[in-house]
CSV table of C-alpha atoms in Angstrom, one decimal:
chain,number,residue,atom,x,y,z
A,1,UNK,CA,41.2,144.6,78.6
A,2,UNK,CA,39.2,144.5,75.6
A,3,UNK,CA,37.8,141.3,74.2
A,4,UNK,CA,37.8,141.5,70.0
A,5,UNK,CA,36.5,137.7,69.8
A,6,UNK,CA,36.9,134.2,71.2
A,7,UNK,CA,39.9,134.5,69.0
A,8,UNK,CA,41.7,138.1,69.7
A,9,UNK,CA,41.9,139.7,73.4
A,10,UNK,CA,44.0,142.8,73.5
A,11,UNK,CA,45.3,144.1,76.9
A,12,UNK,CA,46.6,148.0,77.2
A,13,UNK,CA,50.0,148.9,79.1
A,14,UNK,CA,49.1,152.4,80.0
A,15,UNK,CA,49.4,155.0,78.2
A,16,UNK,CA,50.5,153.4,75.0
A,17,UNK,CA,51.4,149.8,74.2
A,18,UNK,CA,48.8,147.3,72.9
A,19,UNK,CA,49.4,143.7,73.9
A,20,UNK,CA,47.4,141.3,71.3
A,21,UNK,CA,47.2,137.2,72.0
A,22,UNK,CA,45.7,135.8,68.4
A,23,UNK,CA,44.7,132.6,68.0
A,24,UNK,CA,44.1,132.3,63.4
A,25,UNK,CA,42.0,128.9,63.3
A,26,UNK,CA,43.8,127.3,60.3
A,27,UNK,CA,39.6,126.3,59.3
A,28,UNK,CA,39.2,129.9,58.5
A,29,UNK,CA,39.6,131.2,54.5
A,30,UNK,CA,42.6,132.7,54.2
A,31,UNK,CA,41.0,135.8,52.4
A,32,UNK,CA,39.1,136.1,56.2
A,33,UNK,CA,41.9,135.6,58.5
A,34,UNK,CA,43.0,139.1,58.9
A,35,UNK,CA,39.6,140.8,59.7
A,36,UNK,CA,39.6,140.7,63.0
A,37,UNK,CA,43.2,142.5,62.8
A,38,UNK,CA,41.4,145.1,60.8
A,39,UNK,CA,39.6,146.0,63.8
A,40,UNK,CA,42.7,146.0,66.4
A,41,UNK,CA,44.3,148.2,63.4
A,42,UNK,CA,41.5,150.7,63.7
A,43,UNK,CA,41.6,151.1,67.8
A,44,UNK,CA,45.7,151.0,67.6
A,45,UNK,CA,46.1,153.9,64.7
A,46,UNK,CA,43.0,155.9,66.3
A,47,UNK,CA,44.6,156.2,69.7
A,48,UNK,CA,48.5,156.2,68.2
A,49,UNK,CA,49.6,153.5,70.6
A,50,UNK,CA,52.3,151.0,70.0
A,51,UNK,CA,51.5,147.4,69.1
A,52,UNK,CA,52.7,143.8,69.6
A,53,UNK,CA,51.0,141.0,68.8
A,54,UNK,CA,51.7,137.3,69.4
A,55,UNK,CA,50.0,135.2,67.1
A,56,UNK,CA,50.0,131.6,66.3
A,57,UNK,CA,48.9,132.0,62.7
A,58,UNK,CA,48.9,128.1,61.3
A,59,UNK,CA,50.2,129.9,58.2
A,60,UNK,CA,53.7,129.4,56.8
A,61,UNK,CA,56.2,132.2,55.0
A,62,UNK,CA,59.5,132.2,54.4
A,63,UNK,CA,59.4,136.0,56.1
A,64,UNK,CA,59.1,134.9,59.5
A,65,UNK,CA,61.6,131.7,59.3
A,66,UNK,CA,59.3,128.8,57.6
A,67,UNK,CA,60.7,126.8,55.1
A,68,UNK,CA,57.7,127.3,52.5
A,69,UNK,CA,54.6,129.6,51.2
A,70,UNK,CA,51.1,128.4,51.7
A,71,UNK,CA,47.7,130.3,51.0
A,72,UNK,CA,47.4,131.7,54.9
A,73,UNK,CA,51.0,133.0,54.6
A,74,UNK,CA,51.0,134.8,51.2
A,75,UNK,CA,47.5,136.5,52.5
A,76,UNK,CA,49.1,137.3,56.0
A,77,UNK,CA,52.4,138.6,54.5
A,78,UNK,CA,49.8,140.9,52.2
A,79,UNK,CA,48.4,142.4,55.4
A,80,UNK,CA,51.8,142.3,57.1
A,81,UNK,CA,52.7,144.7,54.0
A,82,UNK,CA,49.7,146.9,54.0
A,83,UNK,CA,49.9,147.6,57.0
A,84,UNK,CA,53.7,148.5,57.9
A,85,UNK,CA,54.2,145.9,60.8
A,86,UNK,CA,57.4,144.8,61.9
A,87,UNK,CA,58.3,140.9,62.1
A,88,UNK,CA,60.1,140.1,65.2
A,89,UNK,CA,60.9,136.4,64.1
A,90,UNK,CA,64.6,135.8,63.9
A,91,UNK,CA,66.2,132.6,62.7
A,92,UNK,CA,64.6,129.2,61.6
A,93,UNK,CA,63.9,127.4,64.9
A,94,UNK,CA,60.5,125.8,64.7
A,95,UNK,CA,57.9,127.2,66.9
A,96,UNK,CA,55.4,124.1,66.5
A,97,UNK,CA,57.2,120.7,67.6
A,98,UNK,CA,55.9,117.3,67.4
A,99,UNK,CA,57.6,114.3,66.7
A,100,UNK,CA,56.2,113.6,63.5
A,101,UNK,CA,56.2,117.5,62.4
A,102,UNK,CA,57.5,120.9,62.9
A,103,UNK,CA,57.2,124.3,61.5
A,104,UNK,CA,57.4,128.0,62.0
A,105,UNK,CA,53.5,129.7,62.5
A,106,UNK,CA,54.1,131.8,65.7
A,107,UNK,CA,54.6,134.7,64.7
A,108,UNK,CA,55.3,138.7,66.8
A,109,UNK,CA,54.7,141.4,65.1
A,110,UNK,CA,55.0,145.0,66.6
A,111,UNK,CA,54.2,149.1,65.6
A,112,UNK,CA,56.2,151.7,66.7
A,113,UNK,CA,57.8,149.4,69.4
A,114,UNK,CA,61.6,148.2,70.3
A,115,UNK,CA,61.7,144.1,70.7
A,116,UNK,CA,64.8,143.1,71.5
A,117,UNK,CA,66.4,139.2,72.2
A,118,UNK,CA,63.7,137.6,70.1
A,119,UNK,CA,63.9,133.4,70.5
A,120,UNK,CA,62.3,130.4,71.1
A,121,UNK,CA,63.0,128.6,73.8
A,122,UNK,CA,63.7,124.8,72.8
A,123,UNK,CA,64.2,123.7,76.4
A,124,UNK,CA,60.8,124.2,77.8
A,125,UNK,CA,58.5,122.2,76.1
A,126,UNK,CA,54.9,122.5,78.0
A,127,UNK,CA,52.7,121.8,74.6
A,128,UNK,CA,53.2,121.4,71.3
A,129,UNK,CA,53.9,125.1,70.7
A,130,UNK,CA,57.6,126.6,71.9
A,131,UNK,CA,57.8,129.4,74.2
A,132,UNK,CA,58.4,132.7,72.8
A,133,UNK,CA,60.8,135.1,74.8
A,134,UNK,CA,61.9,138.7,74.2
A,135,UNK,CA,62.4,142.1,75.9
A,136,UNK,CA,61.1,145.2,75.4
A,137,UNK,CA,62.4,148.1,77.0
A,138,UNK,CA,60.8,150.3,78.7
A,139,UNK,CA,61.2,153.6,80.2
A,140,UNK,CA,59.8,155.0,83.0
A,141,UNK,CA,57.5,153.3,85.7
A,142,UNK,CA,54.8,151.1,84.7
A,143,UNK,CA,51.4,151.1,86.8
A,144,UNK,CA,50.4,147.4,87.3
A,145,UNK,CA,46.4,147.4,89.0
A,146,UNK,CA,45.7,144.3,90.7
A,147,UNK,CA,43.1,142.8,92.6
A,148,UNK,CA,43.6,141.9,96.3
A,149,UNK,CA,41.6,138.6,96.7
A,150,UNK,CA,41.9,138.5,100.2
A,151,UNK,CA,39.5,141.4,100.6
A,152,UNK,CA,37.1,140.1,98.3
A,153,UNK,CA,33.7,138.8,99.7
């Protein structure tokens, strides 16, 4: 694993897909919000791996399924753009649920990468963002490396 920030944490699937969790703290200037995506960019196109991120992006666009177009989505949708990323989104089923307020700003964007069966899962509601499900297939084995904690000390 490779820690970016507080904010981004990456995890690799060897030998070639990139797993990225990103939190965008809605505080941040929207002109600022894709730097730290800059840098994931770099270590993904250097190394040619595949990519998916999950983010929850507090920004709104009509390009993954929200109803309008704030500053933080017009600047993500520019990066989205500039840097050939797929949106995995699919329909227009809120991903942040309250009772006084939902909209769509989780968003999964991948590189080079199959994502198949895309939705949000309305049934399981464990905080005030929806689960996220998809596939991707894979082919081959995949090596997992765990830790055995009953022979630790």
């Amino acid at each position: 694993p490779r820690d970016w920030s507080s904010d981004v944490c990456s995890s690799d699937l060897k030998p070639t897909i990139v797993l990225c969790s990103h939190y965008m703290d809605f505080n941040i200037d929207p002109a600022d919000m894709c730097k730290e995506l800059n840098t994931l960019m770099e270590f993904v196109n250097a190394g040619k791996h595949k990519l998916l991120i999950s983010a929850d992006a507090n920004a709104h666009s009509p390009l993954w399924g929200s109803a309008d177009l704030n500053p933080r989505g017009t600047s993500l949708e520019e990066w989205i753009i500039s840097n050939a990323r797929d949106i995995e989104n699919v329909g227009l089923v809120p991903t942040f649920y309250r009772e006084d307020r939902e909209s769509v700003i989780d968003i999964t964007l991948s590189m080079n990468l199959m994502v198949e069966n895309w939705r949000v899962d309305t049934e399981l509601q464990i905080s005030d963002h929806r689960p996220i499900l998809f596939t991707i297939p894979l082919n081959g084995k995949i090596k997992i490396k765990a830790r055995n904690l009953k022979k630790a000390n």
